[in-house]
Amino acid sequence: METKNQNIKLIECPRDAMQGLHDFIPTQDKIKYLNQLLKVGFDTIDAGSFVSPKAIPQMKDSAEVFDKIDWQNSTSKLLAIIANQRGASDAVKFEQIAYLGYPLSLSETFQQRNTKRSITTAMEDLKEIQELTIAKDKTLVVYLSMGFGNPYGDPYDAGFVQEFVEKLEKMGVKIISLSDTIGVSNAQNISWIFNQLISQYPDIEFGAHLHSNPATILEKVEAAYSAGCRRFDGAIKGFGGCPMAEDDLVGNMVTEDMVAYFNKENIELGINQEAFIEAQKMALEVFPAR
């Protein structure tokens, strides 16, 4: 059967997989794992973050990691998460970092919990960060966390989401990823929200950063894909989750399951299967048993 080129972008997120772990993963182990991921053929790798080491101690070595990984011999682009202007200023110094990812919450409670600032202050920061990324030839990716609801009773509906998207569009943001931070999304609301946004904002690339339990992964990926989403975040083995959201981490979308879904649909991903299998083996060595 003929394969289809749908320009699917797979974003592998080892940073998200690592950040909530209590035991520190040695820097050399991170570098070795990232070097293997760089051989797989992912569009982008979310490889580290420039945030407070007190808040996320697992990421305190990100500068060294970015310095030492073998990025020159890979087609994959690198993304770093930042939470303020200081982090952005640090990240843009690295030639190898193409994308700066900023977590902007639709929930005021979670914005305070995640970045110690209000949504209003975060929006002001984003204006400055967007100007900086343009000046330094980088691209800003805004992650709309709590993108499908929140557990705090904060306001949420489609109109609320669209207000945020409109403000970001006016800033010139071109990539917005809807994040299901606590795993509350289902196929119906994923389909509905992506259909709404993709049709109304054709100049914005919308992505899906969905946390999920294993049983609902395929229906979520199918719902987002069918609604027109072509940018998908995941993590090998589904490791990770946001440590600022709840006490129990809801894992990332399992990359292997997403690859299997697109392979079944005969969609070309450009994945080096041997390198991918080796990365899966290595993940079991890098991440402690859960």
Short mmCIF file of C-alpha atoms in Angstrom, two decimals:
data_model
loop_
_atom_site.label_atom_id
_atom_site.label_comp_id
_atom_site.label_asym_id
_atom_site.label_seq_id
_atom_site.Cartn_x
_atom_site.Cartn_y
_atom_site.Cartn_z
CA MET A 1 0.00 0.00 0.00
CA GLU A 2 1.27 3.45 -0.90
CA THR A 3 2.51 5.60 1.98
CA LYS A 4 1.16 9.11 2.47
CA ASN A 5 3.20 12.19 3.30
CA GLN A 6 1.07 14.19 5.72
CA ASN A 7 3.94 16.29 7.12
CA ILE A 8 3.46 14.83 10.59
CA LYS A 9 5.83 16.35 13.13
CA LEU A 10 6.73 14.11 16.06
CA ILE A 11 8.23 15.96 19.01
CA GLU A 12 10.03 13.66 21.44
CA CYS A 13 10.04 15.03 24.99
CA PRO A 14 12.78 13.50 27.16
CA ARG A 15 12.84 16.72 29.20
CA ASP A 16 9.20 16.18 30.16
CA ALA A 17 9.93 12.53 30.87
CA MET A 18 12.81 13.39 33.20
CA GLN A 19 11.77 16.57 34.98
CA GLY A 20 9.54 15.07 37.66
CA LEU A 21 11.88 12.28 38.74
CA HIS A 22 13.22 12.49 42.28
CA ASP A 23 16.54 10.77 41.61
CA PHE A 24 18.94 12.84 39.51
CA ILE A 25 19.84 11.29 36.17
CA PRO A 26 23.60 11.70 35.61
CA THR A 27 24.45 14.27 32.98
CA GLN A 28 26.40 11.79 30.88
CA ASP A 29 23.40 9.45 30.81
CA LYS A 30 21.19 12.29 29.56
CA ILE A 31 23.71 13.14 26.84
CA LYS A 32 24.01 9.52 25.74
CA TYR A 33 20.23 9.12 25.58
CA LEU A 34 19.72 12.37 23.69
CA ASN A 35 22.43 11.42 21.20
CA GLN A 36 20.50 8.23 20.49
CA LEU A 37 17.23 10.14 20.08
CA LEU A 38 18.97 12.45 17.62
CA LYS A 39 19.51 9.46 15.34
CA VAL A 40 15.84 8.46 15.20
CA GLY A 41 14.44 11.12 12.90
CA PHE A 42 12.09 13.06 15.16
CA ASP A 43 11.17 16.51 13.90
CA THR A 44 12.08 18.08 17.23
CA ILE A 45 13.49 16.98 20.58
CA ASP A 46 12.46 18.79 23.76
CA ALA A 47 15.85 18.29 25.37
CA GLY A 48 16.05 20.51 28.44
CA SER A 49 14.92 23.65 30.21
CA PHE A 50 16.32 26.90 31.54
CA VAL A 51 14.28 27.25 34.71
CA SER A 52 15.02 27.56 38.40
CA PRO A 53 17.03 24.56 39.63
CA LYS A 54 15.15 24.89 42.94
CA ALA A 55 11.86 24.35 41.12
CA ILE A 56 13.08 21.62 38.74
CA PRO A 57 16.40 20.25 40.07
CA GLN A 58 16.48 17.53 37.41
CA MET A 59 17.15 20.20 34.76
CA LYS A 60 19.99 22.03 36.51
CA ASP A 61 22.49 20.64 33.98
CA SER A 62 20.64 21.64 30.81
CA ALA A 63 23.33 24.09 29.69
CA GLU A 64 25.98 21.37 29.87
CA VAL A 65 23.69 18.90 28.12
CA PHE A 66 23.02 21.25 25.22
CA ASP A 67 26.75 22.01 24.99
CA LYS A 68 27.76 18.37 24.67
CA ILE A 69 25.10 16.58 22.63
CA ASP A 70 25.95 15.68 19.04
CA TRP A 71 23.36 17.91 17.40
CA GLN A 72 25.36 18.78 14.28
CA ASN A 73 24.87 15.33 12.75
CA SER A 74 21.09 15.20 13.16
CA THR A 75 18.15 16.52 11.17
CA SER A 76 16.15 16.92 14.40
CA LYS A 77 15.72 20.40 15.83
CA LEU A 78 16.14 21.14 19.53
CA LEU A 79 13.67 22.81 21.87
CA ALA A 80 14.25 24.20 25.35
CA ILE A 81 11.57 25.13 27.86
CA ILE A 82 11.80 28.55 29.50
CA ALA A 83 9.50 30.21 32.03
CA ASN A 84 10.67 33.82 32.06
CA GLN A 85 12.86 36.37 30.28
CA ARG A 86 15.98 35.29 32.14
CA GLY A 87 15.56 31.72 30.93
CA ALA A 88 14.93 32.94 27.41
CA SER A 89 18.08 35.06 27.49
CA ASP A 90 20.08 31.99 28.53
CA ALA A 91 18.51 29.72 25.91
CA VAL A 92 19.01 31.99 22.90
CA LYS A 93 22.78 31.91 23.44
CA PHE A 94 22.82 28.34 22.16
CA GLU A 95 23.08 28.04 18.38
CA GLN A 96 21.72 24.49 18.54
CA ILE A 97 18.41 25.52 20.14
CA ALA A 98 15.84 26.29 17.44
CA TYR A 99 12.71 26.54 19.59
CA LEU A 100 11.92 28.13 22.93
CA GLY A 101 8.87 26.60 24.59
CA TYR A 102 6.88 28.72 27.04
CA PRO A 103 4.19 27.21 29.30
CA LEU A 104 1.21 29.57 29.44
CA SER A 105 -1.66 28.26 31.51
CA LEU A 106 -5.34 28.77 30.86
CA SER A 107 -5.74 28.33 34.62
CA GLU A 108 -4.66 31.18 36.90
CA THR A 109 -4.10 28.72 39.73
CA PHE A 110 -1.78 26.55 37.67
CA GLN A 111 0.09 29.53 36.19
CA GLN A 112 0.96 30.62 39.73
CA ARG A 113 1.81 27.07 40.73
CA ASN A 114 3.93 26.36 37.66
CA THR A 115 5.82 29.64 37.13
CA LYS A 116 5.10 31.74 40.25
CA ARG A 117 3.47 34.48 38.21
CA SER A 118 0.03 35.55 37.05
CA ILE A 119 -1.37 35.04 33.56
CA THR A 120 -1.23 38.82 33.04
CA THR A 121 2.47 38.92 33.95
CA ALA A 122 3.13 35.86 31.80
CA MET A 123 1.52 37.57 28.81
CA GLU A 124 3.75 40.63 29.36
CA ASP A 125 6.79 38.35 29.52
CA LEU A 126 5.74 36.63 26.32
CA LYS A 127 5.77 39.89 24.38
CA GLU A 128 9.39 40.48 25.36
CA ILE A 129 10.36 36.86 24.77
CA GLN A 130 8.75 36.85 21.32
CA GLU A 131 10.77 39.93 20.38
CA LEU A 132 13.93 38.27 21.66
CA THR A 133 13.36 35.04 19.75
CA ILE A 134 12.78 36.94 16.52
CA ALA A 135 15.93 39.01 17.07
CA LYS A 136 17.96 35.86 17.72
CA ASP A 137 16.44 33.86 14.84
CA LYS A 138 14.63 31.43 17.13
CA THR A 139 10.98 30.35 17.15
CA LEU A 140 8.65 30.58 20.13
CA VAL A 141 6.34 27.67 20.88
CA VAL A 142 3.60 28.47 23.38
CA TYR A 143 2.19 25.55 25.34
CA LEU A 144 -1.35 26.28 26.50
CA SER A 145 -1.38 24.14 29.62
CA MET A 146 -4.67 23.04 31.17
CA GLY A 147 -5.80 23.28 27.54
CA PHE A 148 -8.75 20.93 28.04
CA GLY A 149 -9.86 21.94 31.52
CA ASN A 150 -8.43 22.14 35.04
CA PRO A 151 -9.09 20.63 38.48
CA TYR A 152 -9.10 23.96 40.30
CA GLY A 153 -12.49 25.34 39.30
CA ASP A 154 -10.90 28.10 37.21
CA PRO A 155 -12.85 29.33 34.15
CA TYR A 156 -12.63 27.20 31.02
CA ASP A 157 -14.59 27.03 27.79
CA ALA A 158 -13.95 27.32 24.05
CA GLY A 159 -14.34 31.09 24.04
CA PHE A 160 -11.76 31.36 26.79
CA VAL A 161 -9.27 29.32 24.75
CA GLN A 162 -9.88 31.46 21.68
CA GLU A 163 -9.21 34.65 23.65
CA PHE A 164 -5.73 33.36 24.47
CA VAL A 165 -5.08 32.25 20.90
CA GLU A 166 -6.11 35.65 19.53
CA LYS A 167 -3.74 37.45 21.91
CA LEU A 168 -0.89 35.15 20.92
CA GLU A 169 -1.64 35.57 17.23
CA LYS A 170 -1.42 39.35 17.63
CA MET A 171 2.04 38.89 19.18
CA GLY A 172 3.11 36.95 16.09
CA VAL A 173 3.25 33.52 17.73
CA LYS A 174 3.12 30.87 15.00
CA ILE A 175 3.11 27.61 17.00
CA ILE A 176 0.66 26.86 19.80
CA SER A 177 0.48 23.45 21.44
CA LEU A 178 -2.63 22.49 23.40
CA SER A 179 -1.51 20.70 26.55
CA ASP A 180 -3.65 18.28 28.49
CA THR A 181 -1.61 18.70 31.63
CA ILE A 182 -3.59 16.32 33.85
CA GLY A 183 -5.03 13.85 31.35
CA VAL A 184 -8.64 15.09 31.37
CA SER A 185 -9.09 15.24 27.60
CA ASN A 186 -11.11 12.73 25.63
CA ALA A 187 -11.59 12.07 21.94
CA GLN A 188 -14.71 14.23 21.75
CA ASN A 189 -13.27 17.43 23.23
CA ILE A 190 -9.94 16.95 21.46
CA SER A 191 -11.71 16.72 18.12
CA TRP A 192 -13.97 19.66 18.90
CA ILE A 193 -11.29 22.08 20.07
CA PHE A 194 -8.82 21.32 17.27
CA ASN A 195 -11.55 21.59 14.63
CA GLN A 196 -12.52 25.00 16.01
CA LEU A 197 -9.02 26.41 16.28
CA ILE A 198 -7.51 25.03 13.07
CA SER A 199 -10.39 26.34 10.97
CA GLN A 200 -10.35 29.80 12.57
CA TYR A 201 -6.58 30.34 12.73
CA PRO A 202 -5.10 28.82 9.55
CA ASP A 203 -1.78 30.68 9.94
CA ILE A 204 -1.03 29.06 13.30
CA GLU A 205 0.48 25.59 13.63
CA PHE A 206 -1.41 23.82 16.41
CA GLY A 207 0.13 20.93 18.29
CA ALA A 208 -1.07 18.30 20.75
CA HIS A 209 0.83 17.76 23.98
CA LEU A 210 -1.50 15.25 25.58
CA HIS A 211 -0.93 13.42 28.83
CA SER A 212 -2.83 10.17 28.95
CA ASN A 213 -3.29 6.80 30.53
CA PRO A 214 -2.32 3.93 28.19
CA ALA A 215 -5.91 2.89 27.46
CA THR A 216 -6.91 6.15 25.75
CA ILE A 217 -3.77 7.04 23.77
CA LEU A 218 -4.85 5.81 20.35
CA GLU A 219 -8.30 7.38 20.45
CA LYS A 220 -6.76 10.71 21.45
CA VAL A 221 -4.16 10.68 18.69
CA GLU A 222 -6.79 9.68 16.13
CA ALA A 223 -9.13 12.46 17.27
CA ALA A 224 -6.43 15.12 17.00
CA TYR A 225 -5.17 13.85 13.65
CA SER A 226 -8.67 13.61 12.16
CA ALA A 227 -9.32 17.19 13.27
CA GLY A 228 -6.28 18.40 11.34
CA CYS A 229 -3.52 18.42 13.95
CA ARG A 230 -0.15 17.46 12.50
CA ARG A 231 2.16 18.20 15.44
CA PHE A 232 2.33 15.60 18.23
CA ASP A 233 4.38 15.52 21.42
CA GLY A 234 5.20 12.25 23.13
CA ALA A 235 7.77 10.37 25.18
CA ILE A 236 9.17 6.89 24.71
CA LYS A 237 7.44 4.48 27.11
CA GLY A 238 5.10 7.30 28.12
CA PHE A 239 7.44 8.43 30.86
CA GLY A 240 6.87 11.78 32.50
CA GLY A 241 4.13 14.22 33.36
CA CYS A 242 4.02 17.62 34.98
CA PRO A 243 5.26 17.64 38.59
CA MET A 244 3.51 20.95 39.23
CA ALA A 245 0.04 19.69 38.32
CA GLU A 246 -0.91 16.93 40.74
CA ASP A 247 0.73 14.52 43.15
CA ASP A 248 0.33 11.61 40.72
CA LEU A 249 2.02 12.13 37.37
CA VAL A 250 -0.15 11.37 34.34
CA GLY A 251 2.23 10.04 31.72
CA ASN A 252 2.99 11.46 28.31
CA MET A 253 1.58 10.02 25.13
CA VAL A 254 3.58 6.89 24.35
CA THR A 255 5.69 7.64 21.28
CA GLU A 256 5.74 3.98 20.23
CA ASP A 257 1.93 3.91 20.17
CA MET A 258 1.73 7.08 18.10
CA VAL A 259 4.29 5.74 15.62
CA ALA A 260 2.30 2.50 15.38
CA TYR A 261 -0.89 4.45 14.69
CA PHE A 262 0.66 6.48 11.87
CA ASN A 263 2.34 3.40 10.43
CA LYS A 264 -1.04 1.67 10.37
CA GLU A 265 -2.42 4.65 8.46
CA ASN A 266 0.51 4.34 6.02
CA ILE A 267 1.74 7.81 6.90
CA GLU A 268 5.44 8.38 6.31
CA LEU A 269 7.25 9.62 9.42
CA GLY A 270 10.90 9.35 8.38
CA ILE A 271 11.75 7.26 11.45
CA ASN A 272 14.92 5.17 11.53
CA GLN A 273 13.44 2.00 12.99
CA GLU A 274 16.73 0.53 14.22
CA ALA A 275 17.68 3.73 16.01
CA PHE A 276 14.16 3.96 17.45
CA ILE A 277 14.31 0.43 18.87
CA GLU A 278 17.71 1.15 20.41
CA ALA A 279 16.32 4.34 22.00
CA GLN A 280 13.49 2.34 23.55
CA LYS A 281 15.99 -0.10 25.07
CA MET A 282 18.10 2.74 26.36
CA ALA A 283 15.09 4.45 27.96
CA LEU A 284 14.65 1.45 30.24
CA GLU A 285 18.22 1.96 31.44
CA VAL A 286 18.03 5.75 31.81
CA PHE A 287 14.75 5.94 33.67
CA PRO A 288 14.40 4.24 37.05
CA ALA A 289 11.68 1.63 37.49
CA ARG A 290 8.32 3.27 38.21
#
